[in-house]
Short mmCIF file of C-alpha atoms and ligand atoms in Angstrom, two decimals:
data_model
loop_
_atom_site.label_atom_id
_atom_site.label_comp_id
_atom_site.label_asym_id
_atom_site.label_seq_id
_atom_site.Cartn_x
_atom_site.Cartn_y
_atom_site.Cartn_z
CA UNK A 1 17.69 -18.63 7.19
CA UNK A 2 14.43 -20.51 6.70
CA UNK A 3 13.94 -23.81 8.52
CA UNK A 4 11.73 -26.62 7.21
CA UNK A 5 10.77 -28.89 10.09
CA UNK A 6 9.36 -32.35 9.49
CA UNK A 7 7.39 -33.82 12.40
CA UNK A 8 3.74 -34.27 13.35
CA UNK A 9 2.98 -30.54 13.61
CA UNK A 10 2.64 -27.81 10.99
CA UNK A 11 0.27 -26.30 8.44
CA UNK A 12 1.33 -28.54 5.58
CA UNK A 13 0.26 -32.19 5.57
CA UNK A 14 2.68 -34.59 3.91
CA UNK A 15 0.88 -36.49 1.17
CA UNK A 16 3.93 -38.35 -0.12
CA UNK A 17 7.67 -38.45 0.64
CA UNK A 18 9.83 -40.44 -1.71
CA UNK A 19 13.49 -40.65 -2.68
CA UNK A 20 14.15 -39.94 -6.36
CA UNK A 21 17.90 -40.49 -6.15
CA UNK A 22 20.15 -41.42 -3.22
CA UNK A 23 19.16 -41.70 0.40
CA UNK A 24 15.71 -40.65 1.55
CA UNK A 25 14.84 -38.77 4.73
CA UNK A 26 12.54 -40.09 7.48
CA UNK A 27 8.81 -40.05 6.82
CA UNK A 28 6.82 -37.43 8.71
CA UNK A 29 3.15 -36.44 8.70
CA UNK A 30 3.49 -32.65 8.76
CA UNK A 31 5.78 -29.84 7.72
CA UNK A 32 6.28 -26.54 9.49
CA UNK A 33 8.17 -23.63 7.95
CA UNK A 34 9.93 -21.11 10.20
CA UNK A 35 10.98 -18.00 8.34
CA UNK A 36 12.55 -16.19 11.23
CA UNK A 37 15.04 -17.30 13.81
CA UNK A 38 13.21 -18.04 17.02
CA UNK A 39 14.35 -18.50 20.59
CA UNK A 40 11.80 -21.31 20.91
CA UNK A 41 13.42 -24.72 20.67
CA UNK A 42 12.47 -26.16 17.28
CA UNK A 43 11.77 -29.84 17.61
CA UNK A 44 11.16 -32.27 14.80
CA UNK A 45 12.18 -35.51 13.22
CA UNK A 46 14.30 -33.55 10.78
CA UNK A 47 15.19 -29.94 10.00
CA UNK A 48 16.45 -28.57 6.72
CA UNK A 49 17.76 -25.00 6.51
CA UNK A 50 18.36 -22.72 3.56
CA UNK A 51 18.60 -19.08 2.59
CA UNK A 52 17.59 -17.01 -0.39
CA UNK A 53 20.62 -15.90 -2.37
CA UNK A 54 21.50 -13.96 -5.49
CA UNK A 55 20.90 -15.55 -8.87
CA UNK A 56 23.76 -17.50 -10.48
CA UNK A 57 22.69 -18.58 -13.93
CA UNK A 58 19.66 -16.71 -15.26
CA UNK A 59 20.58 -13.88 -17.60
CA UNK A 60 18.86 -10.51 -17.84
CA UNK A 61 16.33 -11.50 -20.46
CA UNK A 62 15.40 -14.75 -18.66
CA UNK A 63 15.10 -12.86 -15.40
CA UNK A 64 12.79 -10.29 -17.01
CA UNK A 65 10.55 -12.97 -18.48
CA UNK A 66 10.22 -14.70 -15.11
CA UNK A 67 9.49 -11.47 -13.25
CA UNK A 68 6.86 -10.48 -15.81
CA UNK A 69 4.75 -13.61 -15.36
CA UNK A 70 5.52 -15.29 -12.05
CA UNK A 71 3.09 -15.24 -9.16
CA UNK A 72 4.03 -15.14 -5.51
CA UNK A 73 3.70 -17.78 -2.84
CA UNK A 74 0.70 -17.97 -0.51
CA UNK A 75 -2.08 -17.82 -3.13
CA UNK A 76 -5.30 -19.11 -1.52
CA UNK A 77 -6.01 -21.54 -4.38
CA UNK A 78 -2.48 -22.97 -4.26
CA UNK A 79 -3.21 -25.67 -1.68
CA UNK A 80 -0.62 -28.09 -3.09
CA UNK A 81 3.10 -27.74 -2.51
CA UNK A 82 6.32 -29.60 -3.14
CA UNK A 83 9.55 -29.42 -1.16
CA UNK A 84 12.31 -31.00 -3.21
CA UNK A 85 15.75 -31.02 -1.54
CA UNK A 86 18.55 -31.60 -4.06
CA UNK A 87 22.28 -32.25 -3.85
CA UNK A 88 24.58 -32.12 -6.88
CA UNK A 89 27.77 -34.13 -7.17
CA UNK A 90 31.43 -33.12 -6.97
CA UNK A 91 31.75 -33.13 -10.77
CA UNK A 92 29.18 -30.30 -10.91
CA UNK A 93 30.88 -28.23 -8.24
CA UNK A 94 34.26 -28.71 -9.90
CA UNK A 95 33.03 -27.10 -13.10
CA UNK A 96 33.64 -23.45 -13.87
CA UNK A 97 30.70 -21.03 -13.67
CA UNK A 98 30.40 -20.72 -17.47
CA UNK A 99 30.39 -24.51 -17.88
CA UNK A 100 27.61 -24.84 -15.30
CA UNK A 101 25.57 -22.12 -16.98
CA UNK A 102 25.93 -23.91 -20.34
CA UNK A 103 24.68 -27.19 -18.88
CA UNK A 104 21.88 -25.49 -16.94
CA UNK A 105 20.43 -23.49 -19.80
CA UNK A 106 21.95 -24.05 -23.27
CA UNK A 107 21.95 -27.85 -22.84
CA UNK A 108 19.14 -28.44 -20.36
CA UNK A 109 16.85 -25.42 -20.97
CA UNK A 110 15.95 -25.29 -17.27
CA UNK A 111 14.54 -21.76 -17.39
CA UNK A 112 12.96 -22.18 -20.82
CA UNK A 113 11.15 -25.32 -19.64
CA UNK A 114 10.20 -23.79 -16.29
CA UNK A 115 8.80 -20.64 -17.90
CA UNK A 116 6.14 -22.73 -19.65
CA UNK A 117 4.67 -23.57 -16.24
CA UNK A 118 4.40 -20.01 -14.97
CA UNK A 119 2.31 -18.50 -13.47
CA UNK A 120 0.51 -21.75 -12.46
CA UNK A 121 3.50 -22.89 -10.42
CA UNK A 122 5.02 -20.41 -7.98
CA UNK A 123 8.50 -21.11 -6.69
CA UNK A 124 11.24 -20.25 -4.25
CA UNK A 125 14.83 -21.45 -4.27
CA UNK A 126 16.86 -21.79 -1.07
CA UNK A 127 20.60 -22.38 -1.05
CA UNK A 128 22.16 -24.54 1.66
CA UNK A 129 25.46 -25.97 0.40
CA UNK A 130 27.40 -23.24 2.19
CA UNK A 131 25.67 -24.10 5.48
CA UNK A 132 27.15 -27.60 5.47
CA UNK A 133 23.65 -29.05 5.09
CA UNK A 134 23.01 -32.52 3.62
CA UNK A 135 21.49 -30.91 0.48
CA UNK A 136 22.75 -28.06 -1.74
CA UNK A 137 19.28 -26.65 -2.49
CA UNK A 138 15.78 -26.70 -1.06
CA UNK A 139 13.30 -26.04 -3.83
CA UNK A 140 9.73 -25.04 -2.94
CA UNK A 141 6.71 -24.91 -5.26
CA UNK A 142 3.04 -24.06 -4.77
CA UNK A 143 0.18 -24.82 -7.16
CA UNK A 144 -3.56 -25.38 -7.32
CA UNK A 145 -4.91 -28.97 -7.44
CA UNK A 146 -5.92 -28.41 -11.09
CA UNK A 147 -2.25 -27.81 -11.97
CA UNK A 148 -0.92 -30.96 -10.27
CA UNK A 149 -0.59 -32.84 -13.57
CA UNK A 150 1.32 -29.93 -15.13
CA UNK A 151 3.73 -29.89 -12.17
CA UNK A 152 4.28 -33.63 -12.61
CA UNK A 153 5.10 -33.08 -16.28
CA UNK A 154 7.56 -30.32 -15.33
CA UNK A 155 9.53 -32.39 -12.80
CA UNK A 156 9.70 -35.31 -15.22
CA UNK A 157 11.02 -33.03 -18.00
CA UNK A 158 13.71 -31.57 -15.73
CA UNK A 159 14.77 -35.00 -14.45
CA UNK A 160 15.54 -36.03 -18.02
CA UNK A 161 17.95 -33.14 -18.64
CA UNK A 162 21.75 -33.08 -18.78
CA UNK A 163 21.70 -30.96 -15.60
CA UNK A 164 20.04 -33.76 -13.65
CA UNK A 165 22.93 -36.15 -14.47
CA UNK A 166 24.76 -34.17 -11.80
CA UNK A 167 22.04 -34.67 -9.17
CA UNK A 168 23.22 -37.29 -6.68
CA UNK A 169 20.50 -36.92 -4.06
CA UNK A 170 16.90 -35.82 -4.47
CA UNK A 171 13.86 -36.33 -2.26
CA UNK A 172 10.37 -35.38 -3.44
CA UNK A 173 7.98 -34.27 -0.68
CA UNK A 174 4.40 -33.44 -1.68
CA UNK A 175 2.18 -31.47 0.63
CA UNK A 176 -1.37 -30.28 1.04
CA UNK A 177 -2.63 -27.32 3.03
CA UNK A 178 -5.75 -28.37 4.88
C1 LIG B 201 8.34 -23.65 -12.00
C2 LIG B 201 9.16 -23.45 -13.03
C3 LIG B 201 10.63 -23.23 -12.81
C4 LIG B 201 11.31 -22.13 -13.18
C5 LIG B 201 10.78 -20.92 -13.92
C6 LIG B 201 12.67 -22.32 -12.72
C7 LIG B 201 13.68 -21.40 -12.90
C8 LIG B 201 14.93 -21.46 -12.32
C9 LIG B 201 15.97 -20.51 -12.49
C10 LIG B 201 15.89 -19.24 -13.32
C11 LIG B 201 17.02 -20.92 -11.76
C12 LIG B 201 18.39 -20.26 -11.68
C13 LIG B 201 18.51 -19.27 -10.57
C14 LIG B 201 19.90 -18.63 -10.68
O1 LIG B 201 20.13 -17.96 -11.69
O2 LIG B 201 20.71 -18.82 -9.76
C15 LIG B 201 16.66 -22.17 -11.13
C16 LIG B 201 17.48 -22.89 -10.31
C17 LIG B 201 17.15 -24.12 -9.79
N1 LIG B 201 15.99 -24.81 -9.98
FE1 LIG B 201 14.43 -24.23 -11.11
N2 LIG B 201 12.79 -23.53 -12.09
C18 LIG B 201 11.56 -24.13 -12.12
C19 LIG B 201 11.26 -25.39 -11.62
C20 LIG B 201 12.13 -26.21 -10.95
C21 LIG B 201 11.80 -27.53 -10.44
C22 LIG B 201 10.45 -28.22 -10.60
C23 LIG B 201 12.90 -27.98 -9.78
C24 LIG B 201 13.12 -29.29 -9.05
C25 LIG B 201 12.55 -30.43 -9.38
C26 LIG B 201 13.92 -26.96 -9.87
C27 LIG B 201 15.16 -27.01 -9.29
C28 LIG B 201 16.10 -26.01 -9.32
C29 LIG B 201 17.38 -26.09 -8.67
C30 LIG B 201 17.92 -27.24 -7.83
C31 LIG B 201 18.04 -24.90 -8.95
C32 LIG B 201 19.45 -24.52 -8.52
C33 LIG B 201 20.42 -24.98 -9.57
C34 LIG B 201 21.84 -24.60 -9.29
O3 LIG B 201 22.10 -23.48 -8.79
O4 LIG B 201 22.72 -25.43 -9.59
N3 LIG B 201 13.42 -25.90 -10.61
N4 LIG B 201 15.38 -22.48 -11.50
#
């Protein structure tokens, strides 16, 4: 389980924290990411936890395309990041797997849209619904300052999709590594 801790300590400086839909979370100046469980007491204004899981929706050919072009996290030029916690509504979770896949890709083209922004944007998806967390997903992205406008275009495109009609809570946290 990875823990994202918002407080006044951490490598990532919070540039902006704003609610897109639903309730926001408290403003903080820094973000610290703890990848391993630690015996040290983690203190912060807020903590969000998530874990990397198996894929649910991408098919083999989409998976192959992503793997062929994506770049990993931690690139030295990628000094910008976004942490976007998202919760989907009950209507989404009441759908069957094949219905969710159809909304996600055939109707919303999530992967097809996202692929256009690779390798500039690197990404990691954390699941947290099963942990009883306030969000279902913690999405993490890293990019170079020159790709900030492209990232903006990407989030706007996704927020206009059918899939996003099921998003009931979303907070957009933008960060800079100093
Ligand atoms: C950078 C380009 C992007 C690519 C290539 C991409 C690709 C994907 C893929 C393939 C999945 C499905 C994983 C699975 O099969 O379980 C996924 C899930 C997800 N992505 Fe993206 N994505 C991108 C950008 C974004 C952005 C910018 C956001 C948020 C604003 C986002 C939010 C999510 C969420 C919340 C899920 C989980 C959906 C669910 O399981 O219901 N993605 N993404």
